[in-house]
Coordinates of C-alpha atoms in Angstrom, one line a residue:
M1 CA 0.0 0.0 0.0
T2 CA 1.4 3.4 -1.0
S3 CA 1.3 5.9 1.7
I4 CA -0.3 9.4 1.2
P5 CA 2.3 12.2 1.6
I6 CA 1.2 14.9 4.1
T7 CA 2.4 18.5 4.0
I8 CA 2.0 20.6 7.2
I9 CA 1.7 24.3 6.6
T10 CA 1.9 26.5 9.7
G11 CA 2.6 30.1 10.5
F12 CA 1.3 32.8 12.9
L13 CA -2.1 34.5 12.4
G14 CA -2.4 36.4 9.1
S15 CA 1.0 35.2 7.7
G16 CA -0.6 34.0 4.4
K17 CA -0.9 30.2 4.8
T18 CA -4.2 30.0 2.9
T19 CA -2.9 32.2 0.1
L20 CA 0.1 30.0 -0.3
I21 CA -2.1 27.0 -0.7
L22 CA -4.5 28.7 -3.1
N23 CA -1.4 29.7 -5.2
L24 CA -0.2 26.2 -5.2
I25 CA -3.3 24.7 -6.6
P26 CA -3.1 26.1 -10.2
Q27 CA 0.4 24.6 -10.5
L28 CA -0.8 21.1 -9.9
P29 CA -1.8 18.7 -12.8
K30 CA -5.5 19.0 -13.6
D31 CA -6.2 15.5 -12.4
Y32 CA -4.2 15.8 -9.2
R33 CA -6.3 15.0 -6.2
L34 CA -5.4 17.3 -3.3
A35 CA -7.2 17.2 0.0
L36 CA -7.1 19.9 2.7
L37 CA -7.4 19.4 6.4
K38 CA -8.0 22.8 7.8
N39 CA -7.8 23.8 11.5
E40 CA -9.5 27.1 12.3
F41 CA -10.2 29.2 15.3
G42 CA -13.8 30.0 15.9
D43 CA -16.9 28.1 14.8
V44 CA -17.2 29.1 11.2
A45 CA -15.2 27.3 8.4
I46 CA -14.3 30.5 6.6
D47 CA -11.0 29.6 5.0
S48 CA -12.3 26.2 4.1
Q49 CA -15.2 27.8 2.2
L50 CA -12.6 29.8 0.3
A51 CA -10.6 26.7 -0.4
S52 CA -13.7 24.7 -1.4
S53 CA -14.3 27.2 -4.2
S54 CA -10.9 26.3 -5.7
S55 CA -9.8 23.0 -7.4
I56 CA -9.4 21.0 -4.2
S57 CA -10.9 17.5 -4.2
G58 CA -11.9 17.5 -0.6
V59 CA -11.9 19.7 2.5
K60 CA -12.2 18.7 6.2
E61 CA -12.4 21.2 9.0
L62 CA -11.4 20.9 12.7
L63 CA -12.9 24.0 14.3
N64 CA -12.8 25.8 17.6
G65 CA -9.6 24.4 19.0
C66 CA -5.9 23.6 18.3
I67 CA -4.9 20.6 16.2
C68 CA -1.8 20.1 18.2
C69 CA -3.4 19.8 21.6
N70 CA -7.1 19.6 22.4
L71 CA -8.0 18.4 18.8
V72 CA -5.1 16.2 18.2
G73 CA -7.2 13.1 19.0
Q74 CA -9.4 13.9 16.1
L75 CA -6.6 14.0 13.6
G76 CA -6.6 10.2 12.8
D77 CA -10.4 10.2 12.1
A78 CA -10.1 13.3 9.9
L79 CA -7.3 11.9 7.8
E80 CA -9.2 8.6 7.5
T81 CA -12.3 10.4 6.3
L82 CA -10.3 12.3 3.6
R83 CA -8.5 9.1 2.6
N84 CA -11.7 7.1 2.1
D85 CA -13.9 9.8 0.6
V86 CA -11.4 11.7 -1.5
K87 CA -8.7 9.2 -2.2
P88 CA -6.1 12.0 -2.5
A89 CA -2.7 12.0 -3.9
R90 CA -1.6 14.4 -1.1
I91 CA -3.1 15.9 2.0
I92 CA -2.2 19.4 3.2
I93 CA -2.8 20.2 6.8
E94 CA -3.2 23.9 7.4
T95 CA -2.9 24.6 11.1
S96 CA -4.4 27.4 13.1
G97 CA -2.1 30.4 13.7
S98 CA -1.0 29.2 17.1
A99 CA -0.3 25.5 16.5
F100 CA 2.9 23.9 17.6
P101 CA 4.3 22.1 14.5
A102 CA 6.6 19.6 16.2
T103 CA 3.8 17.9 18.1
L104 CA 1.6 17.7 15.1
A105 CA 4.5 16.2 13.0
M106 CA 5.1 13.5 15.7
E107 CA 1.4 12.6 15.6
V108 CA 1.4 12.3 11.8
N109 CA 4.5 10.1 12.1
R110 CA 2.8 7.9 14.7
L111 CA -0.3 7.5 12.5
G112 CA 1.9 6.7 9.6
R113 CA 3.7 4.0 11.5
E114 CA 0.5 2.4 12.9
T115 CA -1.6 2.5 9.7
G116 CA 0.9 2.5 6.9
C117 CA -1.4 5.0 5.2
Y118 CA 0.5 8.3 5.7
S119 CA 4.0 9.7 5.4
L120 CA 5.1 13.2 6.5
D121 CA 6.6 15.0 3.4
G122 CA 7.4 18.3 5.0
V123 CA 6.6 21.0 7.5
I124 CA 6.5 24.5 6.1
V125 CA 6.2 27.7 8.1
V126 CA 5.1 31.0 6.6
I127 CA 6.5 34.2 8.1
D128 CA 4.9 37.5 7.6
V129 CA 8.0 39.7 7.1
E130 CA 6.0 42.9 7.4
N131 CA 4.6 42.1 10.9
W132 CA 6.8 39.3 12.3
K133 CA 8.9 41.6 14.4
G134 CA 5.9 42.6 16.4
Y135 CA 4.4 39.2 17.2
E136 CA 7.8 37.5 17.4
D137 CA 8.5 39.7 20.4
T138 CA 5.4 38.5 22.3
S139 CA 4.5 35.1 20.9
Y140 CA 6.4 32.0 22.1
T141 CA 4.5 30.0 19.5
A142 CA 5.7 32.1 16.6
K143 CA 9.3 31.4 17.5
M144 CA 8.6 27.7 17.9
Q145 CA 6.9 27.6 14.5
A146 CA 10.0 29.0 12.9
R147 CA 12.3 26.6 14.8
Y148 CA 10.6 23.3 14.1
T149 CA 10.2 23.3 10.3
D150 CA 11.7 22.0 7.1
L151 CA 11.2 25.2 5.0
I152 CA 10.6 28.8 5.9
V153 CA 8.6 30.9 3.4
F154 CA 9.2 34.6 3.8
N155 CA 5.9 36.3 2.8
K156 CA 4.8 39.9 2.4
W157 CA 8.4 41.1 2.0
E158 CA 7.3 43.2 -0.9
H159 CA 5.6 45.6 1.5
V160 CA 8.8 46.5 3.4
D161 CA 12.2 48.0 2.6
E162 CA 15.4 45.8 2.4
R163 CA 16.5 46.8 5.9
R164 CA 13.2 45.5 7.4
Y165 CA 13.6 42.2 5.5
E166 CA 17.3 41.8 6.6
D167 CA 16.1 42.5 10.2
C168 CA 13.6 39.7 9.9
L169 CA 16.4 37.4 8.6
D170 CA 18.5 38.4 11.6
R171 CA 15.8 37.6 14.0
V172 CA 15.3 34.2 12.5
G173 CA 19.0 33.7 12.6
D174 CA 19.0 34.4 16.3
L175 CA 17.2 31.1 16.7
E176 CA 20.3 29.4 15.4
L177 CA 18.5 27.5 12.6
Q178 CA 19.9 25.6 9.7
I179 CA 16.7 25.6 7.6
A180 CA 16.1 26.3 3.9
N181 CA 14.2 29.4 3.2
V182 CA 12.6 31.1 0.2
K183 CA 10.9 34.4 -0.6
S184 CA 7.4 34.1 -2.0
D185 CA 6.2 36.1 -5.0
H186 CA 3.1 37.8 -3.5
G187 CA 2.2 34.6 -1.8
R188 CA 3.3 32.2 -4.5
V189 CA 6.1 29.7 -4.3
D190 CA 7.0 27.2 -7.0
M191 CA 5.5 23.8 -6.2
S192 CA 8.9 22.1 -6.7
L193 CA 10.1 23.9 -3.5
L194 CA 7.0 23.1 -1.4
L195 CA 6.4 19.4 -2.3
G196 CA 8.8 16.5 -2.0
L197 CA 10.7 17.9 1.0
D198 CA 11.1 14.4 2.5
S199 CA 10.9 15.8 6.0
T200 CA 13.9 15.5 8.2
L201 CA 12.0 17.4 11.0
A202 CA 9.8 14.6 12.2
K203 CA 12.5 12.0 11.8
D204 CA 15.0 14.0 13.9
I205 CA 12.3 14.7 16.6
T206 CA 11.1 11.1 16.7
L207 CA 14.5 9.5 16.8
Q208 CA 16.7 12.0 18.6
A209 CA 14.7 14.2 21.0
P210 CA 11.1 13.2 21.6
L211 CA 11.2 14.0 25.3
D212 CA 12.6 17.5 24.8
V213 CA 9.9 18.4 22.3
Q214 CA 7.1 16.9 24.4
E215 CA 8.4 18.7 27.5
A216 CA 8.6 22.0 25.7
H217 CA 5.1 21.6 24.4
S218 CA 3.5 20.4 27.7
H219 CA 5.0 23.2 29.8
K220 CA 5.2 26.2 27.5
H221 CA 2.3 25.4 25.1
K222 CA -0.3 25.2 27.8
A223 CA 1.0 28.2 29.6
D224 CA 1.6 30.5 26.6
H225 CA 0.0 29.2 23.5
Q226 CA -3.6 28.9 24.8
S227 CA -3.4 32.3 26.4
E228 CA -1.8 34.2 23.5
V229 CA -5.1 34.9 21.8
E230 CA -8.7 35.3 22.6
V231 CA -11.5 34.7 20.1
L232 CA -14.9 36.3 19.6
S233 CA -17.7 34.7 17.5
V234 CA -20.0 37.3 16.0
T235 CA -23.4 36.6 14.3
L236 CA -25.7 39.2 12.8
S237 CA -29.0 37.8 11.8
S238 CA -32.2 39.1 10.2
K239 CA -35.5 38.4 12.0
G240 CA -38.3 36.3 10.6
G241 CA -36.3 34.7 7.9
K242 CA -36.5 37.7 5.7
T243 CA -33.6 38.6 3.3
S244 CA -31.3 41.3 4.6
A245 CA -27.7 42.6 4.1
V246 CA -24.8 43.9 6.1
N247 CA -24.2 47.7 6.3
L248 CA -20.9 47.8 4.3
E249 CA -20.1 51.4 5.3
T250 CA -20.1 50.7 9.1
L251 CA -18.3 47.4 8.5
E252 CA -15.5 49.2 6.6
T253 CA -15.3 51.7 9.4
F254 CA -14.8 48.8 11.8
L255 CA -12.1 47.2 9.7
L256 CA -10.3 50.5 9.4
S257 CA -10.4 51.1 13.1
A258 CA -9.1 47.7 14.2
P259 CA -5.6 48.2 15.7
K260 CA -3.0 45.7 14.6
D261 CA -1.6 45.2 18.1
E262 CA -5.1 44.4 19.5
I263 CA -6.8 42.5 16.7
Y264 CA -4.8 39.9 14.8
R265 CA -7.3 38.5 12.3
I266 CA -10.9 39.0 11.3
K267 CA -12.6 36.4 9.1
A268 CA -16.2 36.5 8.1
I269 CA -18.9 35.5 5.6
V270 CA -21.2 38.4 4.9
A271 CA -24.4 38.9 2.8
A272 CA -24.1 42.1 0.8
S273 CA -26.5 43.9 -1.5
R274 CA -23.6 45.2 -3.6
P275 CA -20.0 44.1 -4.2
P276 CA -17.9 45.1 -1.2
A277 CA -14.6 46.8 -1.8
S278 CA -11.3 45.3 -0.5
S279 CA -8.8 47.6 1.1
G280 CA -7.1 48.1 -2.2
G281 CA -10.3 49.5 -3.7
N282 CA -11.2 46.6 -6.0
A283 CA -14.6 45.0 -5.8
E284 CA -15.4 41.6 -7.4
A285 CA -19.1 40.9 -8.0
A286 CA -20.6 37.6 -7.0
M287 CA -23.3 35.8 -8.8
V288 CA -26.7 36.7 -7.3
R289 CA -29.1 33.8 -7.2
Q290 CA -32.4 34.1 -9.0
G291 CA -35.0 35.8 -6.8
Q292 CA -32.3 37.1 -4.3
T293 CA -31.2 40.7 -3.8
T294 CA -28.0 39.8 -1.9
A295 CA -24.8 37.7 -2.5
D296 CA -22.4 36.1 -0.1
Y297 CA -18.8 37.2 0.3
I298 CA -15.8 35.9 2.3
L299 CA -13.9 38.5 4.2
N300 CA -10.3 38.1 5.3
W301 CA -8.6 40.9 7.3
A302 CA -5.1 40.8 8.6
F303 CA -2.9 43.7 9.9
G304 CA -4.9 46.5 8.3
R305 CA -5.5 44.9 4.9
W306 CA -8.6 43.0 3.8
N307 CA -10.0 41.2 0.8
F308 CA -13.6 40.3 -0.1
T309 CA -14.0 37.2 -2.3
P310 CA -17.3 36.0 -3.8
M311 CA -18.4 32.9 -2.0
G312 CA -19.9 31.1 -5.0
T313 CA -22.8 28.8 -4.8
A314 CA -22.7 28.1 -1.0
S315 CA -25.2 29.9 1.1
L316 CA -24.4 31.8 4.2
S317 CA -27.6 30.5 5.8
Y318 CA -26.1 27.0 5.7
V319 CA -22.5 27.5 6.8
N320 CA -21.7 24.5 8.9
G321 CA -25.0 23.0 7.8
S322 CA -27.7 24.9 9.6
T323 CA -29.4 28.2 10.1
V324 CA -29.0 30.1 13.4
Q325 CA -31.8 29.1 15.8
L326 CA -32.3 31.5 18.6
R327 CA -35.8 30.6 19.6
E328 CA -37.8 27.5 19.0
S329 CA -40.6 29.5 17.4
E330 CA -38.5 31.8 15.2
T331 CA -35.6 31.2 12.7
H332 CA -33.1 34.0 12.2
L333 CA -31.1 33.8 9.0
P334 CA -27.5 35.0 9.4
I335 CA -26.3 37.8 7.3
L336 CA -22.9 37.8 8.9
R337 CA -20.8 35.1 10.6
M338 CA -17.5 36.5 11.9
T339 CA -14.5 35.2 13.9
I340 CA -12.3 37.9 15.5
I341 CA -8.9 36.7 16.9
L342 CA -7.5 39.2 19.4
A343 CA -4.5 39.7 21.6
R344 CA -4.7 38.5 25.1
G345 CA -7.0 40.7 27.3
E346 CA -8.7 42.5 24.4
A347 CA -11.9 40.4 23.9
R348 CA -14.1 41.9 26.6
K349 CA -13.3 45.5 25.4
W350 CA -14.0 44.8 21.8
K351 CA -17.1 42.8 22.6
N352 CA -18.5 45.8 24.5
R353 CA -17.5 48.1 21.7
I354 CA -19.3 46.1 19.0
E355 CA -22.3 45.6 21.2
S356 CA -22.6 49.4 21.7
G357 CA -23.6 49.6 18.0
G358 CA -22.6 51.4 14.9
Q359 CA -20.0 48.9 13.7
I360 CA -21.6 45.7 12.7
E361 CA -25.3 46.2 11.7
A362 CA -27.8 45.6 9.0
E363 CA -28.0 48.2 6.2
A364 CA -30.6 50.9 6.3
G365 CA -33.9 49.9 4.7
S366 CA -33.4 46.1 5.3
C367 CA -34.8 44.0 8.2
E368 CA -33.6 44.8 11.7
G369 CA -30.5 42.9 12.6
L370 CA -30.1 40.8 15.7
L371 CA -26.5 40.8 17.0
R372 CA -25.0 38.0 19.0
I373 CA -21.4 38.0 20.3
E374 CA -19.8 35.2 22.3
Q375 CA -16.2 34.8 23.6
I376 CA -15.3 31.2 22.7
M377 CA -11.6 31.3 23.7

């Protein structure tokens, strides 16, 4: 039995992991069967919806937790589902922004030995050159991601001067790494550099220093990793099942006001009555279904920049398979499902700020919106 190669792609929040994968897909042969196992913060599979609109044969989500600790027990079942349902030539595991790659690599190796079905091909970390200096100073996980990897991809270097890029190289060099690295081309790296790495990381960890890695994970990961971020789940629904749309003007004001040192990522699926503009000013229209006045868009915000992408044929009302039920007698259709990933200690302040109104609301003239905000991490 031929084992399925597995590529792990990790990197801190907003580094560009999903973009790297989406830019890899067009380079693959048309009949290549690629499966994606996506681990996301929050309870909405936003990046997976984006990936599903591309030429990926199958997507599996592990939500609202970390794949390297409290969700690690689900990894085997998730891989088996993809293996049986998709029969992929390769599986890519895209971790959450705070996953510890060495522990995940060991688990993939263990499953490979026990089942004979999988082999770890490589661990890739994506570093956001523009913002890494800021979160490298505060995030233990960001430094561990850079240390335990087979390939470092330097992303978003085009947005900074040469001095800033050299400074990032120096900071990585301080970790005393002997790891190959490559600069992306606006999030694109040639497939020959990403695939076929024949990972030395997991072999070295498994054979030489398993106790050191496990001790580092058990002591530091629980103390620092789980408390590095907080997560808000935001739902805006229309009452009575009537069609409504998000107020794009107030939403843009909210996106512009989000400080990079307080809010790391904003991901959402929104219903809009017109094509929303990305931070660069471009607006891509989605196909409006017959009889509908709104279309669904995927929002990805990171460090002051954002993009809206048409969602395609999937419906916001059935993200994760169901509408939002708030009372037994009344169904409220969601017009926005959002995950906000914040720095430690910021969730309560931003929950209160959003609840005070004027930031996330239904557009004028549509049905009244019902806002629900929950801190889930």
